[in-house]
CSV table of N, CA, C and O in Angstrom, one decimal:
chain,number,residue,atom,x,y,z
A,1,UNK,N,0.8,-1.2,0.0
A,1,UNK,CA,0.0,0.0,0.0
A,1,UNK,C,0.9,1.3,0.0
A,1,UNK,O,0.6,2.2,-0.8
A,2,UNK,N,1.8,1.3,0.7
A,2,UNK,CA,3.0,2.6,1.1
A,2,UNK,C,3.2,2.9,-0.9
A,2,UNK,O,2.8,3.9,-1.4
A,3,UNK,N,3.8,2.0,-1.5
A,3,UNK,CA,4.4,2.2,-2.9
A,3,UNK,C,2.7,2.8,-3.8
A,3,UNK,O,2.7,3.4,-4.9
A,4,UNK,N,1.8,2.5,-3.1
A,4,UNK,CA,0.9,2.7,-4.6
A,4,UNK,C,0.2,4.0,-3.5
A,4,UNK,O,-0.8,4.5,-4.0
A,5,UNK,N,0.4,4.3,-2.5
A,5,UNK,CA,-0.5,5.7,-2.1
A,5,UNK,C,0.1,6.5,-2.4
A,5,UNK,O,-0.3,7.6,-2.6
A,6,UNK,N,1.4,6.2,-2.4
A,6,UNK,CA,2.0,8.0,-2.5
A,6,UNK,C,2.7,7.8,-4.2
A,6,UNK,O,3.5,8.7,-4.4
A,7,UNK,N,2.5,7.0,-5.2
A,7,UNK,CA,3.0,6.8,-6.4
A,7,UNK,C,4.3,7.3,-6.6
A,7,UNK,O,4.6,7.9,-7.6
A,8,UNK,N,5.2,6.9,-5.3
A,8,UNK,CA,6.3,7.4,-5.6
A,8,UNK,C,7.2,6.4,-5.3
A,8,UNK,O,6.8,5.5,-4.6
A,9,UNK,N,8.6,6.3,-5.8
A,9,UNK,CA,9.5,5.6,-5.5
A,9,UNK,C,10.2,5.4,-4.3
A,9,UNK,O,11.1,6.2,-4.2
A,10,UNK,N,10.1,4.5,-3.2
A,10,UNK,CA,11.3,4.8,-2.1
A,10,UNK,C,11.8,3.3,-1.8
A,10,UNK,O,11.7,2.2,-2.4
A,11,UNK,N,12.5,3.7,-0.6
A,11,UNK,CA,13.6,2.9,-0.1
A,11,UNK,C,13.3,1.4,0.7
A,11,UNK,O,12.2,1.4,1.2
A,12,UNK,N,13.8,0.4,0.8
A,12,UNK,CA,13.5,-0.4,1.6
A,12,UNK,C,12.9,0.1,2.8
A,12,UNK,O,11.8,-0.2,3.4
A,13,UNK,N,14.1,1.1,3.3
A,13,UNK,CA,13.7,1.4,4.6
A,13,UNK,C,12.7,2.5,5.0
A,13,UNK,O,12.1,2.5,6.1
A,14,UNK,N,12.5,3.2,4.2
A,14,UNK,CA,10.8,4.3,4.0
A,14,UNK,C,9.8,3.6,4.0
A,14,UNK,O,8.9,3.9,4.7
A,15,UNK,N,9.7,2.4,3.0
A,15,UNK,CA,8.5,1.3,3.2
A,15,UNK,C,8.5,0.8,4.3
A,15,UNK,O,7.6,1.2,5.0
A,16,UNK,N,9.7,-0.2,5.1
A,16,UNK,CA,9.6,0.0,6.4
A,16,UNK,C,8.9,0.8,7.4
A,16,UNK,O,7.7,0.7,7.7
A,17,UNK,N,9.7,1.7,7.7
A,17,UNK,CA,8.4,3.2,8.2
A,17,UNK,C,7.4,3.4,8.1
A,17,UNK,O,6.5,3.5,8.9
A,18,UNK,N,7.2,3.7,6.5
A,18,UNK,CA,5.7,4.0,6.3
A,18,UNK,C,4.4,3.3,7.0
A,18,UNK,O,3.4,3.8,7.5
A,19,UNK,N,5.1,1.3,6.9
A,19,UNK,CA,4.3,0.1,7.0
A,19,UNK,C,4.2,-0.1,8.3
A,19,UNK,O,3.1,-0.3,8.7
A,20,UNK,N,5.5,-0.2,9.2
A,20,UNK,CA,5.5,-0.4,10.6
A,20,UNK,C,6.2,-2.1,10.6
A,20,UNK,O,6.7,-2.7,11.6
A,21,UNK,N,6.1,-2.3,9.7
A,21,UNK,CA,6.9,-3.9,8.8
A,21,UNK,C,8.4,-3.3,9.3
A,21,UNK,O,8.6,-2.1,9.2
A,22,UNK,N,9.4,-4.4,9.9
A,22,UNK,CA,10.4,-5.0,10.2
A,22,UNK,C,10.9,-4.6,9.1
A,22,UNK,O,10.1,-4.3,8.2
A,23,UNK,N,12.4,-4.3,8.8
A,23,UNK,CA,13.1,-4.1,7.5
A,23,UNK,C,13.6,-5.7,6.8
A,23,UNK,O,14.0,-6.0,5.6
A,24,UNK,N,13.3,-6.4,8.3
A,24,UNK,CA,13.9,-7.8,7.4
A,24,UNK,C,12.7,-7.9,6.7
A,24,UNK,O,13.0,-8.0,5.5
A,25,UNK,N,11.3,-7.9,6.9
A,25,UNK,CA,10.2,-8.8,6.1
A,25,UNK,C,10.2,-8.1,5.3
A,25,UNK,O,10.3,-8.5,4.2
A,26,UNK,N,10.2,-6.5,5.4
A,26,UNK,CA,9.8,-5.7,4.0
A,26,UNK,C,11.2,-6.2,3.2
A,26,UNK,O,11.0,-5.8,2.0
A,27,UNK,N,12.5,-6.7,3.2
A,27,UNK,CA,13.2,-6.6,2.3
A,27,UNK,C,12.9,-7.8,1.5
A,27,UNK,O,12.9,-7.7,0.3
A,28,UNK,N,12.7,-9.2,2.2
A,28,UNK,CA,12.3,-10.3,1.8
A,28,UNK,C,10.7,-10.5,0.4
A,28,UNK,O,10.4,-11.3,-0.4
A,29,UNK,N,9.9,-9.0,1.2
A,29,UNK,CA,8.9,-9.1,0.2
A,29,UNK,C,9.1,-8.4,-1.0
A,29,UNK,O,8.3,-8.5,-1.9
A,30,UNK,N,10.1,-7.5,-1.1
A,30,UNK,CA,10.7,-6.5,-2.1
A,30,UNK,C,11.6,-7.4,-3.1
A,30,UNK,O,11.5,-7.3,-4.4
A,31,UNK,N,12.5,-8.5,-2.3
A,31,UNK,CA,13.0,-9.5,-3.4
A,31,UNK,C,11.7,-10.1,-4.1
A,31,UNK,O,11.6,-10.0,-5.3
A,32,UNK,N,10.9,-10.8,-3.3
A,32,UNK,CA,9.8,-11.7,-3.8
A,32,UNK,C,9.1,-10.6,-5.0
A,32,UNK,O,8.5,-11.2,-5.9
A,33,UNK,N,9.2,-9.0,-5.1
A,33,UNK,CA,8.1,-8.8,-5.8
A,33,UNK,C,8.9,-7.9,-7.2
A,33,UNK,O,8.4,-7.5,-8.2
A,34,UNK,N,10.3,-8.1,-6.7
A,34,UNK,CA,11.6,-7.5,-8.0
A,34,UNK,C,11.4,-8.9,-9.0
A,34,UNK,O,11.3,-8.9,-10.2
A,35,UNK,N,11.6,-10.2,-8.1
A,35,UNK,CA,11.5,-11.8,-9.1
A,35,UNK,C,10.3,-11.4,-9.5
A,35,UNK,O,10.4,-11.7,-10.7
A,36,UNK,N,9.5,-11.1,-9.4
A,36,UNK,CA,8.0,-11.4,-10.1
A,36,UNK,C,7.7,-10.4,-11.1
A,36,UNK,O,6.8,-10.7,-11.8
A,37,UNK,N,8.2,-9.2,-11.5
A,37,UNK,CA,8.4,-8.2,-12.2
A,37,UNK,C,7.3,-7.3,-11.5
A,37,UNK,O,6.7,-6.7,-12.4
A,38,UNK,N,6.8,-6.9,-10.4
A,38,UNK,CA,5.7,-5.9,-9.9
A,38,UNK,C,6.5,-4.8,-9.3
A,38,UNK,O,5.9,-3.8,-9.0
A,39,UNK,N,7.8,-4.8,-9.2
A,39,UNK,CA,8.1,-3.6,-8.8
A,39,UNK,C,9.3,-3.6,-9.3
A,39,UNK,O,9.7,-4.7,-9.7
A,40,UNK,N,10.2,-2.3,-9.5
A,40,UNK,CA,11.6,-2.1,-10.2
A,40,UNK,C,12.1,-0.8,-9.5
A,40,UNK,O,11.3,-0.1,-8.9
A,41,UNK,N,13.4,-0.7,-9.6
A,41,UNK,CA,14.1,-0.1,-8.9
A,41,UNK,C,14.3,1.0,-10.2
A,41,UNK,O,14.6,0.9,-11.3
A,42,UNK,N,14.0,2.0,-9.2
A,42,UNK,CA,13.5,3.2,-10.3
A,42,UNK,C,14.8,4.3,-10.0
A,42,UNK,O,14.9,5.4,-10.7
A,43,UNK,N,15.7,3.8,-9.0
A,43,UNK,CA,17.0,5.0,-9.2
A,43,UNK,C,17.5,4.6,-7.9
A,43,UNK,O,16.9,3.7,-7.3
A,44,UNK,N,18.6,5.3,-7.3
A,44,UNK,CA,19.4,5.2,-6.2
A,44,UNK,C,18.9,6.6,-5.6
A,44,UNK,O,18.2,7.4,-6.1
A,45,UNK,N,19.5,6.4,-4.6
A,45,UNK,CA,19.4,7.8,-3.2
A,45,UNK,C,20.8,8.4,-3.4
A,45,UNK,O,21.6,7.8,-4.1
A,46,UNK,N,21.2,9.7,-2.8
A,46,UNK,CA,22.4,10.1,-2.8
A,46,UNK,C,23.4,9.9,-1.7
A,46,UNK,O,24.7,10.0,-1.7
A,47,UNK,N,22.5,9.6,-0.9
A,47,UNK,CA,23.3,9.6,0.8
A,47,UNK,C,24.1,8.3,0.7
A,47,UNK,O,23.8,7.4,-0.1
A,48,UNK,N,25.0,8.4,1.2
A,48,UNK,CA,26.0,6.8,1.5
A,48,UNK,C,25.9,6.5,2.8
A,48,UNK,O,25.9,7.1,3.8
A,49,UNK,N,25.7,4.8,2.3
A,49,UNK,CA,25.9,4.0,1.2
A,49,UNK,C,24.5,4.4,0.1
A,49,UNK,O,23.6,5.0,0.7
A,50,UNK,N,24.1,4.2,-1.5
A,50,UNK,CA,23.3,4.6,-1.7
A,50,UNK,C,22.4,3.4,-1.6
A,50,UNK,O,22.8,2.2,-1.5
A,51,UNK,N,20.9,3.9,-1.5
A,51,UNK,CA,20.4,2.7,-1.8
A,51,UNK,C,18.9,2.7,-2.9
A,51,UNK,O,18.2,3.7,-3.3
A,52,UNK,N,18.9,1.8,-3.1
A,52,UNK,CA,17.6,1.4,-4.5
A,52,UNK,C,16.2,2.3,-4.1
A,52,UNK,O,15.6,2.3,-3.0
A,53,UNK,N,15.9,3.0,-5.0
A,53,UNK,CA,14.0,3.7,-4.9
A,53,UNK,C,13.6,2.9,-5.8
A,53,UNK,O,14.0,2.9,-7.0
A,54,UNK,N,12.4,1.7,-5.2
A,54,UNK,CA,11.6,0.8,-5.5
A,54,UNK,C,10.6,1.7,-5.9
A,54,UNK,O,10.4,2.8,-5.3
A,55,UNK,N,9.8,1.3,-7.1
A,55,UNK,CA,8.7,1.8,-7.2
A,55,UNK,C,7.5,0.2,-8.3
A,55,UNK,O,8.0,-0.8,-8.7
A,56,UNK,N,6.3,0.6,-8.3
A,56,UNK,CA,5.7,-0.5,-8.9
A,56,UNK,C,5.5,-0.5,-10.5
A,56,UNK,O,5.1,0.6,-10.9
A,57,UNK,N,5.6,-1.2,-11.1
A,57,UNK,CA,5.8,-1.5,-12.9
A,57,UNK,C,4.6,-1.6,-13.4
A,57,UNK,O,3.8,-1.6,-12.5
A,58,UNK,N,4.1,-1.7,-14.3
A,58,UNK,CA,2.4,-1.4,-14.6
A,58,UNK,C,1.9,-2.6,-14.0
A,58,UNK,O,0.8,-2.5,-13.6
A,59,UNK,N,2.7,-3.9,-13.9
A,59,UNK,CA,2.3,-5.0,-13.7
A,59,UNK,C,1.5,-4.6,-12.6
A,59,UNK,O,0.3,-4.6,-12.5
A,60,UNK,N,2.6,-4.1,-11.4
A,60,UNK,CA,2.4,-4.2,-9.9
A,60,UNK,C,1.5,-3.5,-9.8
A,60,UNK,O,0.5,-3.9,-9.2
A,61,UNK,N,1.4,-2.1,-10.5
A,61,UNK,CA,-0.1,-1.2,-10.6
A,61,UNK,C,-1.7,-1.7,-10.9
A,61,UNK,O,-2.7,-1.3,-10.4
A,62,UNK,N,-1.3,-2.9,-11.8
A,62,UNK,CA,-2.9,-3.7,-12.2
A,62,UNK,C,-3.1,-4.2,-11.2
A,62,UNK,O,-4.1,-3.8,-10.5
A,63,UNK,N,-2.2,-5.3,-10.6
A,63,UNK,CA,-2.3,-5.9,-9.4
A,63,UNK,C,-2.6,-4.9,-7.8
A,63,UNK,O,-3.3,-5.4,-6.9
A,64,UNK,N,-2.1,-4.1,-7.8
A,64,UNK,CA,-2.8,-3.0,-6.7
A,64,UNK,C,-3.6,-2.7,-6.8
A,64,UNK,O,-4.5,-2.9,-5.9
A,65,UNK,N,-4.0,-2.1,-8.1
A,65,UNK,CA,-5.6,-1.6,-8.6
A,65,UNK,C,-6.9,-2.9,-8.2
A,65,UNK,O,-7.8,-2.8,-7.3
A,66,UNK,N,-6.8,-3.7,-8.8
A,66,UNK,CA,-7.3,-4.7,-8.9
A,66,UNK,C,-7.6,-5.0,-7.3
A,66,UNK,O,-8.8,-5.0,-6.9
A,67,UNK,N,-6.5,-5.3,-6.4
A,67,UNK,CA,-6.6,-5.9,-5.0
A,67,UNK,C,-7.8,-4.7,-4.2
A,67,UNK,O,-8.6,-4.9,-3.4
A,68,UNK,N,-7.3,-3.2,-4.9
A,68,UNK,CA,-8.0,-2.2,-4.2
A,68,UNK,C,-9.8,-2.1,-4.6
A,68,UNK,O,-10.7,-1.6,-4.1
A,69,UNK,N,-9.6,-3.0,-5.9
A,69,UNK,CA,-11.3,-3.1,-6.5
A,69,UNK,C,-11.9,-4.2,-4.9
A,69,UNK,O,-12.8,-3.9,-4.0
A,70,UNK,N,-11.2,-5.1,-5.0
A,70,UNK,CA,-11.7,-6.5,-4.4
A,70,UNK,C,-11.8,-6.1,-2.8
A,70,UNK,O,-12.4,-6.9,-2.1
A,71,UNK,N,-11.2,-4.7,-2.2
A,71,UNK,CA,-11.6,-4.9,-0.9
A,71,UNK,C,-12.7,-3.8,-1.0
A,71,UNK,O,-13.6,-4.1,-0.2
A,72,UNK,N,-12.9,-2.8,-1.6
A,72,UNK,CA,-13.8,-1.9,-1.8
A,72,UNK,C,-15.4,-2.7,-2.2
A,72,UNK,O,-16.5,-2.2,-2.0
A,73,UNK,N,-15.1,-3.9,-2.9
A,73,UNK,CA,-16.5,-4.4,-2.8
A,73,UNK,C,-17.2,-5.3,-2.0
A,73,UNK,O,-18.4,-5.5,-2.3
């Protein structure tokens, strides 16, 4: 939900925050959802060390869209 409300790109660790999710689980579901093609790493950060701004791929967008129809009904 964090990646598709604010339609923006961020960090393992901002999804963390945002979610209240452990940085271990959110990294573990960010691998699971880079293998699947629903999300891609849309650029680096500046700060060091840098790190990946995840954002979701049209794939990942149908699939949010869609999940967001099915609780709305």
């Amino acid at each position: 939900a964090a990646l598709v409300s604010g339609g923006i790109a961020m960090t393992r660790n901002e999804l963390a925050t945002a979610t209240g999710l452990p940085l271990s689980s959110v990294c573990g579901r960010c691998r699971e959802l880079l293998d699947l093609g629903n999300i891609e790493v849309a650029g680096m950060t500046a700060d060091k060390p840098a790190r990946q701004k995840l954002q979701l791929t049209e794939k990942g967008w149908e699939l949010a869209l869609a999940a967001a129809e099915g609780v709305a009904s």
